[in-house]
CSV table of C-alpha atoms in Angstrom, one decimal:
chain,number,residue,atom,x,y,z
A,474,MET,CA,-0.2,36.8,13.0
A,475,ALA,CA,0.8,37.8,9.5
A,476,ILE,CA,3.1,36.1,7.1
A,477,ALA,CA,6.3,38.0,6.7
A,478,GLY,CA,7.5,38.1,3.1
A,479,VAL,CA,6.1,34.9,1.6
A,480,MET,CA,7.6,34.5,-1.8
A,481,VAL,CA,5.5,33.9,-5.0
A,482,GLY,CA,8.0,31.2,-6.0
A,483,LEU,CA,10.3,29.3,-3.8
A,484,VAL,CA,12.7,26.9,-5.5
A,485,ALA,CA,15.0,27.0,-8.4
A,486,LEU,CA,14.7,25.9,-11.9
A,487,SER,CA,17.2,26.3,-14.8
A,488,GLY,CA,17.5,23.4,-17.1
A,489,CYS,CA,15.9,20.0,-16.7
A,490,SER,CA,19.3,18.4,-16.0
A,491,ASP,CA,20.0,21.0,-13.4
A,492,ILE,CA,16.7,20.2,-11.6
A,493,ALA,CA,17.5,16.5,-11.7
A,494,ALA,CA,21.0,17.0,-10.4
A,495,GLN,CA,19.7,19.2,-7.6
A,496,LEU,CA,16.9,17.0,-6.5
A,497,SER,CA,18.7,13.7,-6.8
A,498,GLY,CA,22.0,14.9,-5.3
A,499,GLU,CA,23.7,13.3,-2.4
A,500,GLN,CA,22.0,13.8,1.0
A,501,VAL,CA,23.6,13.9,4.4
A,502,THR,CA,21.6,12.3,7.2
A,503,ASP,CA,22.6,12.9,10.8
A,504,PRO,CA,21.8,9.7,12.7
A,505,GLU,CA,21.2,11.6,15.9
A,506,LEU,CA,18.6,13.8,14.2
A,507,SER,CA,16.7,10.7,13.1
A,508,GLU,CA,16.6,9.4,16.7
A,509,LYS,CA,15.6,12.4,18.7
A,510,LEU,CA,13.7,15.7,18.4
A,511,VAL,CA,15.8,18.8,17.8
A,512,SER,CA,15.1,22.5,17.7
A,513,PRO,CA,15.6,25.0,16.2
A,514,LEU,CA,16.1,23.7,12.7
A,515,LEU,CA,13.9,26.0,10.7
A,516,GLU,CA,12.8,29.5,11.6
A,517,THR,CA,9.1,29.8,12.6
A,518,VAL,CA,7.7,32.8,10.7
A,519,SER,CA,4.0,32.7,11.6
A,520,TRP,CA,1.1,30.7,12.7
A,521,GLY,CA,-2.7,31.0,12.5
A,522,GLU,CA,-5.9,29.0,13.2
A,523,VAL,CA,-9.2,28.5,11.6
A,524,ASP,CA,-12.0,26.1,12.6
A,525,GLY,CA,-9.7,24.1,14.8
A,526,MET,CA,-6.9,23.8,12.2
A,527,LEU,CA,-3.5,25.2,13.1
A,528,SER,CA,-1.2,26.3,10.3
A,529,VAL,CA,2.5,27.1,10.9
A,530,VAL,CA,4.9,28.8,8.4
A,531,VAL,CA,8.6,28.1,8.7
A,532,ARG,CA,11.7,29.3,6.8
A,533,ASN,CA,15.0,27.6,6.0
A,534,PRO,CA,17.6,30.1,7.3
A,535,GLY,CA,20.6,28.1,6.2
A,536,ASP,CA,22.6,27.8,3.0
A,537,ARG,CA,21.8,24.2,2.2
A,538,THR,CA,18.6,22.6,0.9
A,539,LEU,CA,16.8,20.6,3.5
A,540,ARG,CA,16.1,17.2,1.8
A,541,HIS,CA,13.4,16.3,4.3
A,542,ALA,CA,12.4,16.8,7.9
A,543,THR,CA,9.4,15.9,10.0
A,544,ALA,CA,8.1,18.6,12.3
A,545,VAL,CA,6.4,17.9,15.6
A,546,PHE,CA,4.2,20.7,16.9
A,547,VAL,CA,2.8,21.4,20.4
A,548,ALA,CA,0.3,24.2,20.9
A,549,ARG,CA,0.0,25.7,24.4
A,550,ASP,CA,-2.3,28.2,26.1
A,551,ALA,CA,-1.3,31.3,28.0
A,552,ASP,CA,-0.6,29.2,31.1
A,553,GLY,CA,1.7,26.9,29.3
A,554,VAL,CA,-0.7,24.0,29.2
A,555,THR,CA,-0.7,21.8,26.1
A,556,VAL,CA,-4.0,22.2,24.2
A,557,GLY,CA,-3.1,20.2,21.1
A,558,SER,CA,-0.3,18.7,19.1
A,559,SER,CA,0.5,17.3,15.7
A,560,THR,CA,1.1,13.8,17.2
A,561,SER,CA,-2.5,13.7,18.4
A,562,SER,CA,-4.0,15.1,15.2
A,563,GLU,CA,-6.0,12.7,13.0
A,564,LYS,CA,-3.6,13.7,10.1
A,565,LYS,CA,-0.4,13.0,12.1
A,566,GLY,CA,0.8,10.5,9.5
A,567,THR,CA,0.9,12.9,6.6
A,568,CYS,CA,0.8,16.5,7.9
A,569,CYS,CA,4.2,17.4,8.9
A,570,THR,CA,7.1,16.4,6.6
A,571,VAL,CA,8.8,19.0,4.4
A,572,TYR,CA,10.8,18.1,1.3
A,573,ASP,CA,13.5,19.9,-0.7
A,574,LEU,CA,13.2,23.2,1.1
A,575,GLN,CA,15.8,25.6,-0.3
A,576,PRO,CA,17.7,28.4,1.5
A,577,ASP,CA,15.4,31.3,2.5
A,578,ALA,CA,12.3,29.3,1.2
A,579,GLU,CA,9.2,29.1,3.3
A,580,TYR,CA,6.8,26.2,3.9
A,581,GLY,CA,3.4,25.9,5.6
A,582,PHE,CA,2.3,23.0,7.8
A,583,TYR,CA,-1.2,22.4,8.9
A,584,PHE,CA,-2.9,20.0,11.3
A,585,ASP,CA,-6.1,19.7,13.4
A,586,VAL,CA,-5.9,20.7,17.0
A,587,GLY,CA,-9.6,21.1,17.7
A,588,VAL,CA,-9.3,24.3,19.7
A,589,ASP,CA,-10.0,27.9,18.7
A,590,ALA,CA,-7.4,30.6,18.2
A,591,GLY,CA,-8.1,32.2,21.6
A,592,GLN,CA,-6.7,29.1,23.4
A,593,VAL,CA,-3.4,29.0,21.5
A,594,ALA,CA,-0.8,31.4,22.8
A,595,GLU,CA,2.4,29.6,21.9
A,596,VAL,CA,3.5,27.0,19.3
A,597,GLU,CA,6.6,24.9,19.9
A,598,VAL,CA,8.3,23.3,16.9
A,599,ASN,CA,10.8,20.4,17.0
A,600,TYR,CA,12.1,18.2,14.2
A,601,ARG,CA,13.2,14.6,13.5
A,602,ASP,CA,14.2,12.4,10.5
A,603,VAL,CA,16.4,15.2,9.2
A,604,ALA,CA,18.5,15.0,6.0
A,605,TRP,CA,20.2,17.8,4.1
A,606,ARG,CA,21.4,18.0,0.5
A,607,SER,CA,25.2,18.1,0.5
A,608,GLY,CA,26.9,21.3,-0.5
A,609,LYS,CA,25.8,24.9,-0.6
A,610,THR,CA,22.7,25.6,-2.7
A,611,GLU,CA,22.8,28.3,-5.4
A,612,PRO,CA,19.5,30.1,-6.2
A,613,VAL,CA,18.0,29.8,-9.6
A,614,PRO,CA,14.8,31.1,-11.3
A,615,ALA,CA,11.6,29.9,-9.5
A,616,MET,CA,8.3,28.4,-10.4
A,617,ARG,CA,5.5,30.9,-10.3
A,618,GLY,CA,2.1,30.7,-8.6
A,619,ALA,CA,-0.8,33.1,-9.1
A,620,PRO,CA,-4.2,32.9,-7.2
A,621,VAL,CA,-7.3,32.8,-9.5
A,622,ALA,CA,-10.2,32.3,-7.1
A,623,LEU,CA,-11.2,31.3,-3.6
A,624,THR,CA,-14.6,29.6,-3.3
A,625,ALA,CA,-16.6,27.8,-0.6
A,626,ASN,CA,-17.9,24.3,-1.2
A,627,THR,CA,-19.5,21.6,0.9
A,628,LEU,CA,-16.1,20.3,2.2
A,629,GLY,CA,-14.8,23.7,3.2
A,630,ALA,CA,-13.1,25.9,0.6
A,631,VAL,CA,-11.1,25.6,-2.7
A,632,VAL,CA,-8.2,27.7,-3.9
A,633,VAL,CA,-7.9,27.9,-7.6
A,634,ALA,CA,-4.4,28.9,-8.9
A,635,ASP,CA,-2.3,28.9,-12.0
A,636,VAL,CA,1.2,27.4,-11.6
A,637,THR,CA,3.9,27.9,-14.3
A,638,THR,CA,7.4,26.5,-14.6
A,639,PRO,CA,9.1,29.0,-16.9
A,640,ALA,CA,12.3,27.2,-17.9
A,641,SER,CA,12.1,23.4,-17.8
A,642,PRO,CA,9.7,20.5,-17.2
A,643,VAL,CA,9.1,19.6,-13.6
A,644,ARG,CA,8.1,16.0,-12.8
A,645,GLN,CA,6.7,16.7,-9.2
A,646,ALA,CA,6.0,19.9,-7.4
A,647,ILE,CA,4.4,21.1,-4.2
A,648,ALA,CA,2.0,24.0,-4.4
A,649,GLN,CA,0.7,26.0,-1.4
A,650,ALA,CA,-1.7,28.9,-0.9
A,651,PHE,CA,-1.4,31.2,2.2
A,652,LEU,CA,-4.7,32.6,3.4
A,653,ASP,CA,-5.4,35.8,5.3
A,654,GLY,CA,-8.5,36.4,7.4
A,655,PRO,CA,-10.9,39.4,7.1
A,656,ASP,CA,-8.6,41.3,9.4
A,657,GLY,CA,-5.6,40.8,7.1
A,658,GLU,CA,-3.8,38.4,9.5
A,659,PHE,CA,-2.6,34.9,8.4
A,660,ILE,CA,-5.0,32.1,9.3
A,661,ALA,CA,-4.3,29.1,7.1
A,662,VAL,CA,-2.3,27.3,4.5
A,663,VAL,CA,-3.6,24.7,2.0
A,664,SER,CA,-1.2,22.5,0.1
A,665,GLY,CA,-1.0,19.7,-2.5
A,666,ARG,CA,1.4,17.8,-4.8
A,667,TRP,CA,1.1,17.7,-8.6
A,668,THR,CA,3.0,16.1,-11.3
A,669,CYS,CA,4.2,16.7,-14.9
A,670,PHE,CA,4.5,20.5,-15.4
A,671,ALA,CA,5.3,21.5,-19.0
A,672,PRO,CA,7.6,24.6,-19.3
A,673,GLY,CA,5.9,27.9,-20.1
A,674,VAL,CA,2.4,26.6,-19.9
A,675,PRO,CA,0.2,27.8,-17.0
A,676,ARG,CA,-1.3,24.8,-15.1
A,677,ARG,CA,-4.5,25.4,-13.3
A,678,ILE,CA,-4.8,23.5,-10.1
A,679,GLN,CA,-7.4,23.3,-7.3
A,680,MET,CA,-6.4,23.0,-3.6
A,681,GLN,CA,-9.1,21.7,-1.3
A,682,LEU,CA,-9.2,23.0,2.3
A,683,TYR,CA,-11.3,20.8,4.5
A,684,HIS,CA,-12.4,23.6,6.8
A,685,PRO,CA,-14.8,26.5,6.3
A,686,LEU,CA,-13.3,29.9,6.1
A,687,PRO,CA,-14.7,33.2,7.5
A,688,ALA,CA,-16.3,35.7,5.1
A,689,GLY,CA,-13.7,38.1,3.8
A,690,THR,CA,-10.8,35.5,3.7
A,691,THR,CA,-8.3,36.3,0.9
A,692,VAL,CA,-5.4,34.5,-0.8
A,693,ASP,CA,-2.2,36.3,0.2
A,694,SER,CA,0.1,34.3,-2.1
A,695,VAL,CA,0.6,31.0,-4.0
A,696,VAL,CA,3.9,29.3,-4.0
A,697,ALA,CA,5.2,26.2,-6.0
A,698,TYR,CA,8.5,24.3,-6.1
A,699,PRO,CA,9.8,21.0,-7.4
A,700,VAL,CA,10.5,18.1,-5.2
A,701,GLY,CA,12.4,14.8,-5.8
A,702,GLU,CA,10.9,11.4,-5.5
A,703,ASP,CA,10.6,9.5,-2.3
A,704,VAL,CA,9.1,6.2,-1.1
A,705,ALA,CA,5.5,7.6,-1.0
A,706,HIS,CA,5.9,9.6,-4.3
A,707,PRO,CA,8.0,7.7,-6.9
A,708,GLU,CA,9.0,9.6,-10.1
A,709,PRO,CA,6.0,9.8,-12.5
A,710,ASP,CA,6.0,9.0,-16.2
A,711,CYS,CA,5.4,12.4,-17.9
A,712,ARG,CA,5.9,11.2,-21.5
A,713,SER,CA,2.1,11.1,-22.3
């Protein structure tokens, strides 16, 4: 299943003060959304599988920035039988939280289900621990991501990319690469968090995917966007 219109840059940058204000702004948490699973919250754009890893691309269809939300995925076969879920994945503690997703921006989740693509006919997505940035979000110029290389290694595969923030420094950012199989269909996303981006200077990063890819896999696009600090990722010191 192909990705529909994945953007090369997702989230806004203008001045450093604008970024700080946007990412540290007041958030609105709905207590009910923290206690129970809800759906829909984000639009599911596409999903794909490679070597037992399921990747799901979602989009924020609203006009507010989603401060954070944890997704819960259930994969079912053609008979409606559950064949895997994010809660049973070995990476369930880290796989499925999205941060600072702006309106119309897309994000890729991935987790191990241990089944092949032929067994998955439907992916159900629900959300919990939901918080929104208050107020309508205005779009601003984005970070830029450009694929450089895709190579195999002993752990699986590495995507090499250049990421640039054209206007202002960015203290923390998430970068993702969306991968297409030899038939041109979306199969996987690989993601990571980096710190201390200087404006106007391309930053070369490497994203490790811990699964082998079929011959002929290509990088469809690379995206990058700034995120605010949280308990697991405090604001870094970028002065050095």
